[in-house]
Short mmCIF file of C-alpha atoms in Angstrom, two decimals:
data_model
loop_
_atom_site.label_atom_id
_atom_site.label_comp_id
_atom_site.label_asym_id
_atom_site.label_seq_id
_atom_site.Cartn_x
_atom_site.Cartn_y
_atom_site.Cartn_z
CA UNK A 90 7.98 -4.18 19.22
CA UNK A 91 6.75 -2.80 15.76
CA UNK A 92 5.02 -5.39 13.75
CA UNK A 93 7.17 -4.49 10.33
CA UNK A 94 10.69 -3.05 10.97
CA UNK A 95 11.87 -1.99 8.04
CA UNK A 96 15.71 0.50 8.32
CA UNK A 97 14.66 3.97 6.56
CA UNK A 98 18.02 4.73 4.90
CA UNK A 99 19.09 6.75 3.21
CA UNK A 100 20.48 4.27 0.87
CA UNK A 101 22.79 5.87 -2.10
CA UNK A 102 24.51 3.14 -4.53
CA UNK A 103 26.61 4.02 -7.58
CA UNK A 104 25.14 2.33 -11.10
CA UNK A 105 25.76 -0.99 -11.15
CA UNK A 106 25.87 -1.83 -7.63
CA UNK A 107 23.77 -4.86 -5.93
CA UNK A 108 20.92 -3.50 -3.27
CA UNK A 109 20.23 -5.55 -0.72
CA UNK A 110 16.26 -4.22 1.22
CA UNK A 111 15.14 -6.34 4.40
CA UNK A 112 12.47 -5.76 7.00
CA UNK A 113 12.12 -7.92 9.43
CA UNK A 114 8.67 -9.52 11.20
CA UNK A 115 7.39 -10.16 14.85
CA UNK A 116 3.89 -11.78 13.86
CA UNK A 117 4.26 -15.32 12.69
CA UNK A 118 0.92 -14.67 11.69
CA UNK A 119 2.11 -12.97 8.50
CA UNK A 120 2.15 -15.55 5.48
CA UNK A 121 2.08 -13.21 2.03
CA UNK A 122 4.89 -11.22 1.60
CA UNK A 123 4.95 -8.23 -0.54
CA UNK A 124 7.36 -5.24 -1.82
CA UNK A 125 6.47 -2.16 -3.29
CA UNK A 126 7.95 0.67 -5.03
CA UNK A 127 6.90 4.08 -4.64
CA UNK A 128 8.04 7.55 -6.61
CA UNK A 129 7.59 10.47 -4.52
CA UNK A 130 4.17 11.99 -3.96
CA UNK A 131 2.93 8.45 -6.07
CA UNK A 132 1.10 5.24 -5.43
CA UNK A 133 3.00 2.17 -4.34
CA UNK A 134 3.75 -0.27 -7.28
CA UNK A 135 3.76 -3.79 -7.00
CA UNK A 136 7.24 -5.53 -7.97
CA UNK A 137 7.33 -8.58 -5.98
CA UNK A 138 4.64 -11.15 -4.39
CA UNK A 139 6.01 -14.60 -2.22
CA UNK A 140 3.98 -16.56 -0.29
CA UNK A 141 6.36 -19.12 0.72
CA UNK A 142 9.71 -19.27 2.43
CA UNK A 143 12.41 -18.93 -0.38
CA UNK A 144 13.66 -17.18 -3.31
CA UNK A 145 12.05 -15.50 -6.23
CA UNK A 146 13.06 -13.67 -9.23
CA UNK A 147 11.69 -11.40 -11.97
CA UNK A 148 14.07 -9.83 -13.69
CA UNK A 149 17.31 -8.22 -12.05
CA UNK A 150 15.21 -8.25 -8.61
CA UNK A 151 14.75 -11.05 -6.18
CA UNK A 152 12.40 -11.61 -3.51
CA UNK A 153 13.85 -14.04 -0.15
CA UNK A 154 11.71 -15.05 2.48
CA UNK A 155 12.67 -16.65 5.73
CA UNK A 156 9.81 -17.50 7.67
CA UNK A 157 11.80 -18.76 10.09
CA UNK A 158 14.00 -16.00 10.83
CA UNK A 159 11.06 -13.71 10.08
CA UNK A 160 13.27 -11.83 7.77
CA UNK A 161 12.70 -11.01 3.64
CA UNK A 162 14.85 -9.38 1.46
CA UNK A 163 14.62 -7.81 -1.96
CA UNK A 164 17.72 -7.70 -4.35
CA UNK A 165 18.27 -5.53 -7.23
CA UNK A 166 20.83 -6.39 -9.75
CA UNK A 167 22.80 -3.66 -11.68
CA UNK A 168 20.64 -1.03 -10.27
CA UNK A 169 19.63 1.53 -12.39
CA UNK A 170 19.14 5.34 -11.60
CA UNK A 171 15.34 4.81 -12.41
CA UNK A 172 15.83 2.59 -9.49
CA UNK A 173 15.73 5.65 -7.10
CA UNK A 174 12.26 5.66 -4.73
CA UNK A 175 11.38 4.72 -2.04
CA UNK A 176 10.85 0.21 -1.44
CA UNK A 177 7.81 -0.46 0.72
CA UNK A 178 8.13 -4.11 2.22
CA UNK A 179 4.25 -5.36 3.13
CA UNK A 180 2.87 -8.82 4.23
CA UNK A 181 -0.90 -9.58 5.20
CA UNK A 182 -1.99 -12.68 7.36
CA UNK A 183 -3.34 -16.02 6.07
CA UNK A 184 -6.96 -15.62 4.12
CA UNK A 185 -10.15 -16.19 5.37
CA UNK A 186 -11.08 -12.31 5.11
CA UNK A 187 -10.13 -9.86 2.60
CA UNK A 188 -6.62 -9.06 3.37
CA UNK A 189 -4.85 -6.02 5.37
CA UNK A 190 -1.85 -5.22 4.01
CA UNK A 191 0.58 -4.09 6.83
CA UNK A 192 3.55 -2.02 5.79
CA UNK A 193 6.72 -0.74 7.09
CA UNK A 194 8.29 2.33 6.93
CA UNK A 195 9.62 2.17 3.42
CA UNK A 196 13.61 2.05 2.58
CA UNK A 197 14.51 5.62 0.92
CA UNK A 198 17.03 4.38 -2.34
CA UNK A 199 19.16 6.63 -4.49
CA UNK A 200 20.95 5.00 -7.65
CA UNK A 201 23.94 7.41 -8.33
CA UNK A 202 24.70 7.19 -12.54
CA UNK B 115 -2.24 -2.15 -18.54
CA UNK B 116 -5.40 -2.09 -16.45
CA UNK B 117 -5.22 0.57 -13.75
CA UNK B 118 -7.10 1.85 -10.63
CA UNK B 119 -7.80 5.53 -11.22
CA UNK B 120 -8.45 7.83 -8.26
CA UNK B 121 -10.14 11.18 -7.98
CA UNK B 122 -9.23 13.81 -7.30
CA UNK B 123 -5.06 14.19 -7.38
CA UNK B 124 -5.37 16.77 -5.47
CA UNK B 125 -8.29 19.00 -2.84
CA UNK B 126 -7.82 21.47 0.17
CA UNK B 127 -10.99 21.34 2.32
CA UNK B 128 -11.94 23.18 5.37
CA UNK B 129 -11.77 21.91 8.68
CA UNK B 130 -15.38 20.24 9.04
CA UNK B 131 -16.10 19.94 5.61
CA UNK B 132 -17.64 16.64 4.18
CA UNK B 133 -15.03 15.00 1.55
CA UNK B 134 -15.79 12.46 -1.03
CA UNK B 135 -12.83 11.02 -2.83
CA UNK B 136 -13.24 8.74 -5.84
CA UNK B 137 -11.94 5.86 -7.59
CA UNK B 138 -12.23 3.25 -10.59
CA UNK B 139 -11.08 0.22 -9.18
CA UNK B 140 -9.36 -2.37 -11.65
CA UNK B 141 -12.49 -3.84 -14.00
CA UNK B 142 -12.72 -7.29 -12.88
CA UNK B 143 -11.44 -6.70 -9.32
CA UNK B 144 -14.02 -7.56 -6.50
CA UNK B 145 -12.00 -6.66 -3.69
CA UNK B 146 -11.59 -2.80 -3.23
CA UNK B 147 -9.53 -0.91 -0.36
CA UNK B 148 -8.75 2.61 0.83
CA UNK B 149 -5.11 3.03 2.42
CA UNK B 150 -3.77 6.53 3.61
CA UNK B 151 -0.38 7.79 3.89
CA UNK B 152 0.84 10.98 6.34
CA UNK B 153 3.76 12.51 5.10
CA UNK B 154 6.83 10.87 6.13
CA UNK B 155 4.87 8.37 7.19
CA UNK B 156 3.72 4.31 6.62
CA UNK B 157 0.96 3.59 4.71
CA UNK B 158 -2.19 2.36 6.19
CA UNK B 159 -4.99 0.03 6.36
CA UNK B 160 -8.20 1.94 6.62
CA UNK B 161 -11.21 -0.58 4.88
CA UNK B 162 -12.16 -3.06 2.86
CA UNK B 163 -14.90 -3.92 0.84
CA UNK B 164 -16.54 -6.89 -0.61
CA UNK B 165 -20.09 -7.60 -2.24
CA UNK B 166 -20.63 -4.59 -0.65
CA UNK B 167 -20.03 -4.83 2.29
CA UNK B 168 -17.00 -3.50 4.66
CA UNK B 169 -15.56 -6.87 5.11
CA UNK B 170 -12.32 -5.32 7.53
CA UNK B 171 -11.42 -2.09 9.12
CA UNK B 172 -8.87 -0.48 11.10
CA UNK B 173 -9.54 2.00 14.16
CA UNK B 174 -8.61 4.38 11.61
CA UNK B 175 -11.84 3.92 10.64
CA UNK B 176 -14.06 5.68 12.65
CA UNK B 177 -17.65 7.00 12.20
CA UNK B 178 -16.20 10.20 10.13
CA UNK B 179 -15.78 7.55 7.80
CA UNK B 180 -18.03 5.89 4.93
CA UNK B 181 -17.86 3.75 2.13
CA UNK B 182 -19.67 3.48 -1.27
CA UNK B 183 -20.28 2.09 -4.18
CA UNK B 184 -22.70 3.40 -5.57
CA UNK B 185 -22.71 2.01 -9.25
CA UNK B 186 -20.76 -0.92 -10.99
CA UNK B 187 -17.54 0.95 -11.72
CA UNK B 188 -17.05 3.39 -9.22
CA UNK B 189 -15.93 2.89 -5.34
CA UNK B 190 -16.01 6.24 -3.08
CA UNK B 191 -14.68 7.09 0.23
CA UNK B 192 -16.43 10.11 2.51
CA UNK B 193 -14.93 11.88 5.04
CA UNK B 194 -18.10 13.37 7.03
CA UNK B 195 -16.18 16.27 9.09
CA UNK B 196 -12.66 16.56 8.26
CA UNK B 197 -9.90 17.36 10.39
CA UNK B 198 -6.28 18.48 10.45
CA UNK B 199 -4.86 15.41 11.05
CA UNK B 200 -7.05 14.17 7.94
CA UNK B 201 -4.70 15.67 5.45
CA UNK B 202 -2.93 12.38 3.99
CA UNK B 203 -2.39 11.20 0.74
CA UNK B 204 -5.28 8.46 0.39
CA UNK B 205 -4.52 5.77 -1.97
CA UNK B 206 -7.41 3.55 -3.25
CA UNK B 207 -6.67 -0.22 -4.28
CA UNK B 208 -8.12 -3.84 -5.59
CA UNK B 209 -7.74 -6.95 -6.29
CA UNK B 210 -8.98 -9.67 -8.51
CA UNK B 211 -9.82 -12.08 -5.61
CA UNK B 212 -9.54 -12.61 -1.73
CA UNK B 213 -6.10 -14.61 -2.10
CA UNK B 214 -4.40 -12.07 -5.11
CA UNK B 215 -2.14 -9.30 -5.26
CA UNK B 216 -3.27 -5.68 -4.16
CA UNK B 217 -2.64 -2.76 -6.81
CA UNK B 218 -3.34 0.83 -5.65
CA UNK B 219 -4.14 3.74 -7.77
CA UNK B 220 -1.82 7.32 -7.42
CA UNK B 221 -3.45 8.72 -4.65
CA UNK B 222 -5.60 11.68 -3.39
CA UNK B 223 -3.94 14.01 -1.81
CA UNK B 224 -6.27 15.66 0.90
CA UNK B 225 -4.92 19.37 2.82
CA UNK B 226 -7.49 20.16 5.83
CA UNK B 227 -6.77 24.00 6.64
#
């Protein structure tokens, strides 16, 4: 089993629409959770950093952890066409060492106007 | 907005060539970290470095591989004799401190021929 699982898409929403991103965990292990967005041939961006089981928001995205169903999310609100990229779910392991950031696969999302 | 800057975007190298990429990490970051990315694939832990030292690496990392830095601003990684399967984009990153959020510069694209 794959540490990070994380469903490639293709994901294609009209404007407006709600986006719903998961990946999904087998390492309990794994206690900062992180998503990323990344424009083709680009660095990943940071857009949203939990630590805890729970929701948090920043704007029209959301960040849900369940630590117990080893499962996080990231919503997007009214998505935007500047939306479109590629989401990069992450999580590292509890400190005591500089941390690894393990990744998966990356969610491929296209915002139709 | 403070950024980590990489150098360069872009080099094709011959097989067995030595490769030095470059980067800036954030100013008052003391954490630094190279990550690679295949095409079409997840991104990767290679190393990390604190009061410099390599404080974690991946089996990535093998001997073809070194880190420096070799002033106050400027973190390098060296590929001693590259290979096909070296050509990656190669994203450099920091952080402030141990327990803080990881921000990674645009990448360097590397082509082995």
């Amino acid at each position: 089993q794959k540490e990070v699982e994380q469903d490639p898409g293709p994901l294609s929403v009209p404007e407006g629409a709600i986006v719903s991103l998961n990946c999904t965990y087998s390492n309990s292990a794994f206690q900062y959770f992180m998503w990323y967005r990344q424009y083709s041939r680009k660095g990943p961006e940071l857009l949203m950093y939990t630590y805890s089981s729970g929701n948090k928001e920043d704007g029209r995205f959301t960040a849900q952890v369940d630590k117990s169903s080893k499962y996080i999310s990231l919503f997007i609100r009214d998505s935007q066409p500047s939306d479109s990229a590629t989401y990069l779910c992450a999580m590292s392991k509890s400190s005591g060492s500089a941390r690894q950031l393990t990744f998966g696969s990356g969610t491929q999302l296209t915002v139709l106007p | 907005e403070p950024e980590v800057t990489q150098t360069p975007s872009h080099q094709v190298t011959q097989m067995g060539q030595e490769v030095i990429l470059r980067c800036v990490p954030i100013s008052n970051h003391l954490y630094f970290y190279w990550y690679r990315q295949i095409l079409g694939q997840k991104v990767e832990f290679l190393v990390s470095f604190y009061n410099n030292e390599i404080s974690e690496k991946s089996e990535i990392f093998d001997d073809q591989f070194s880190v420096e830095r070799p002033d106050g601003s400027n973190f390098t990684l060296k590929i001693r004799s590259t290979k096909l399967e070296d050509s990656a984009m190669y994203f450099c990153a920091s952080s402030e401190t141990e327990g803080n959020t990881i921000y990674f510069g645009e990448g360097s694209w590397l082509t082995v021929v």
